[in-house]
Amino acid sequence: CDLALAGGGSISPNSKRGYLYHEGMVESRDGHCRAFDKDASGTVVGYGIGVVVLKRLEEALEDGNSIYAVIKGTAITNDGSRKVGFTAPGVEGQSAVIENGLDMAEVDSDTIDYIETHGTATALGDSIEIQSMTRALDLEETGIIPIGSVKTNIGHLDCAAGVAGFIKAALVLKHKAIPPTVHFQSPN
């Protein structure tokens, strides 16, 4: 196709429903999402809709469109039985998908300047993300890469979580600035 709209939405007719905190589950103990913070206890529910316009770069340039980001490659994974649980990924699968994405995009890991993460602020999920990025990007050797999670700003948008993170990453590129991660004090 010549142009595509891609996105997701997560809305609720009853936005005042709240949630019950359960130790070890995904919801935050105090209603704050503290991705990668030592006091992280989970995420919060968010509602929103995000849509992006996807177009071939050559045609977007020719048509004079505003370009916020260029998708150089994509990769997907299904950890299957190698993951920790139904809603938690595994380090092996997550590392592999990062490596596959870099290969598809023909990008060297040492050229990465920022990563927009899933960042649910759970001890299990955040730890798996950090281990996966460290392994796939060889961060033990190459150094540190700034990370962020839009969930600290707007909560977990469920079906729209991916497009929300994508939009934030595109805005980081457009504005050439990495916004601070809300509620972050010290690493977990």
Coordinates of C-alpha atoms in Angstrom, one line a residue:
C1 CA 0.0 0.0 0.0
D2 CA 1.1 3.6 -0.5
L3 CA 0.0 4.8 3.0
A4 CA -1.1 3.1 6.2
L5 CA -2.6 4.2 9.5
A6 CA -1.3 2.1 12.4
G7 CA -2.3 2.4 16.0
G8 CA -4.3 1.2 18.9
G9 CA -6.7 2.3 21.5
S10 CA -7.6 1.6 25.1
I11 CA -10.6 3.4 26.5
S12 CA -13.1 2.6 29.2
P13 CA -16.6 4.0 29.7
N14 CA -15.9 3.9 33.4
S15 CA -12.6 5.6 33.9
K16 CA -13.1 5.9 37.7
R17 CA -13.1 2.1 38.3
G18 CA -9.7 2.0 40.0
Y19 CA -8.0 -1.3 40.9
L20 CA -7.1 -3.5 43.8
Y21 CA -3.4 -3.8 44.6
H22 CA -2.1 -7.4 44.9
E23 CA 1.6 -8.0 45.9
G24 CA 3.5 -9.3 42.9
M25 CA 0.9 -8.4 40.3
V26 CA 1.1 -5.7 37.7
E27 CA -0.8 -2.8 39.4
S28 CA 1.2 -0.2 41.4
R29 CA 0.9 -0.2 45.2
D30 CA 0.5 3.6 45.3
G31 CA -0.9 4.6 41.9
H32 CA 2.5 5.7 40.5
C33 CA 4.4 4.0 37.7
R34 CA 8.1 4.0 38.6
A35 CA 9.7 2.2 35.7
F36 CA 13.2 0.9 36.6
D37 CA 13.1 2.5 40.1
K38 CA 14.0 0.7 43.3
D39 CA 10.6 1.7 44.7
A40 CA 8.7 0.4 41.6
S41 CA 5.7 -1.8 42.5
G42 CA 3.8 -1.9 39.2
T43 CA 2.1 0.1 36.6
V44 CA -1.1 2.1 36.5
V45 CA -4.0 1.8 34.0
G46 CA -4.1 4.5 31.3
Y47 CA -6.6 5.3 28.6
G48 CA -5.7 6.7 25.2
I49 CA -5.6 6.2 21.5
G50 CA -2.6 6.6 19.2
V51 CA -2.3 6.5 15.5
V52 CA 0.7 7.0 13.2
V53 CA 0.8 7.5 9.4
L54 CA 3.3 5.1 7.7
K55 CA 4.6 5.9 4.3
R56 CA 7.6 5.0 2.2
L57 CA 10.5 7.5 2.9
E58 CA 11.1 8.3 -0.8
E59 CA 7.4 9.2 -1.3
A60 CA 7.1 11.1 2.0
L61 CA 10.1 13.2 0.9
E62 CA 8.7 13.7 -2.6
D63 CA 5.4 14.8 -1.2
G64 CA 6.9 17.2 1.3
N65 CA 5.5 15.3 4.4
S66 CA 6.6 16.0 7.9
I67 CA 8.9 13.0 8.9
Y68 CA 9.3 12.4 12.6
A69 CA 11.1 9.0 12.3
V70 CA 12.2 6.4 9.9
I71 CA 11.5 2.7 10.6
K72 CA 14.6 0.9 9.3
G73 CA 13.6 -2.6 10.4
T74 CA 11.2 -4.6 12.5
A75 CA 11.3 -7.9 14.4
I76 CA 8.8 -9.9 16.4
T77 CA 9.1 -12.8 18.9
N78 CA 7.0 -15.3 20.7
D79 CA 8.9 -16.6 23.7
G80 CA 6.7 -19.6 23.9
S81 CA 7.7 -22.0 26.7
R82 CA 11.0 -20.1 27.2
K83 CA 9.3 -17.2 29.0
V84 CA 8.7 -16.8 32.7
G85 CA 4.9 -16.8 32.6
F86 CA 2.0 -16.0 30.4
T87 CA 2.3 -12.2 30.8
A88 CA 6.1 -12.0 31.3
P89 CA 8.7 -12.4 28.6
G90 CA 12.0 -14.3 28.8
V91 CA 15.5 -12.9 28.5
E92 CA 16.4 -15.3 25.7
G93 CA 13.5 -14.4 23.5
Q94 CA 13.7 -10.7 24.2
S95 CA 17.5 -10.6 23.5
A96 CA 16.9 -12.5 20.2
V97 CA 14.2 -10.1 19.0
I98 CA 16.5 -7.1 19.7
E99 CA 19.3 -8.7 17.8
N100 CA 17.0 -9.7 14.9
G101 CA 15.7 -6.1 14.8
L102 CA 19.2 -4.7 14.6
D103 CA 20.1 -7.2 11.9
M104 CA 17.0 -6.4 9.9
A105 CA 17.7 -2.7 10.1
E106 CA 21.4 -3.1 9.4
V107 CA 22.2 -1.1 12.5
D108 CA 25.1 -1.6 14.9
S109 CA 24.2 -1.6 18.5
D110 CA 26.9 1.0 19.3
T111 CA 25.0 3.6 17.3
I112 CA 21.9 3.4 19.5
D113 CA 21.4 6.6 21.6
Y114 CA 18.1 5.9 23.3
I115 CA 15.7 3.0 23.9
E116 CA 12.0 3.5 24.6
T117 CA 11.2 0.4 26.7
H118 CA 8.0 -1.3 27.8
G119 CA 8.9 -0.4 31.4
T120 CA 5.9 -1.7 33.4
A121 CA 7.7 -0.9 36.7
T122 CA 7.4 -4.5 37.9
A123 CA 10.5 -6.2 39.5
L124 CA 10.2 -9.1 37.1
G125 CA 9.4 -7.2 33.8
D126 CA 11.9 -4.4 34.3
S127 CA 14.7 -6.8 35.2
I128 CA 14.0 -9.0 32.1
E129 CA 14.1 -5.9 29.9
I130 CA 17.4 -4.7 31.4
Q131 CA 19.0 -8.2 31.1
S132 CA 17.8 -8.5 27.5
M133 CA 19.1 -5.2 26.4
T134 CA 22.4 -5.7 28.2
R135 CA 22.8 -9.1 26.5
A136 CA 21.6 -8.1 23.0
L137 CA 23.4 -4.8 22.9
D138 CA 26.6 -6.0 24.6
L139 CA 26.3 -3.2 27.2
E140 CA 28.8 -4.8 29.5
E141 CA 31.3 -3.8 26.9
T142 CA 29.9 -0.8 25.1
G143 CA 28.5 1.3 28.0
I144 CA 25.2 2.9 28.9
I145 CA 22.2 3.8 26.8
P146 CA 19.5 6.1 28.1
I147 CA 16.1 4.4 28.4
G148 CA 12.6 5.6 29.1
S149 CA 9.0 4.4 29.5
V150 CA 6.0 6.5 28.5
K151 CA 4.0 4.5 31.1
T152 CA 5.4 6.8 33.8
N153 CA 3.6 9.7 32.1
I154 CA 0.3 8.2 30.9
G155 CA 0.0 4.7 32.4
H156 CA -0.2 1.4 30.6
L157 CA -2.5 1.8 27.6
D158 CA -2.9 -1.9 27.1
C159 CA -3.7 -2.3 23.3
A160 CA -2.3 1.2 22.7
A161 CA 0.9 0.7 24.7
G162 CA 3.1 0.0 21.7
V163 CA 2.0 2.9 19.6
A164 CA 2.3 5.3 22.6
G165 CA 5.9 4.2 23.1
F166 CA 6.5 4.5 19.3
I167 CA 5.1 8.0 19.3
K168 CA 7.2 9.1 22.3
A169 CA 10.4 7.6 20.6
A170 CA 9.5 9.5 17.4
L171 CA 9.1 12.8 19.3
V172 CA 12.5 12.2 21.0
L173 CA 14.0 12.1 17.5
K174 CA 12.1 15.1 16.3
H175 CA 12.9 17.3 19.3
K176 CA 16.4 15.8 19.8
A177 CA 15.7 15.7 23.5
I178 CA 15.1 12.8 26.0
P179 CA 12.5 13.7 28.6
P180 CA 13.1 12.7 32.1
T181 CA 11.4 9.6 33.4
V182 CA 8.6 10.6 35.9
H183 CA 8.9 9.2 39.4
F184 CA 12.4 7.8 38.9
Q185 CA 14.7 8.4 41.9
S186 CA 17.2 5.5 41.9
P187 CA 17.7 2.3 39.9
N188 CA 16.4 -1.1 41.0

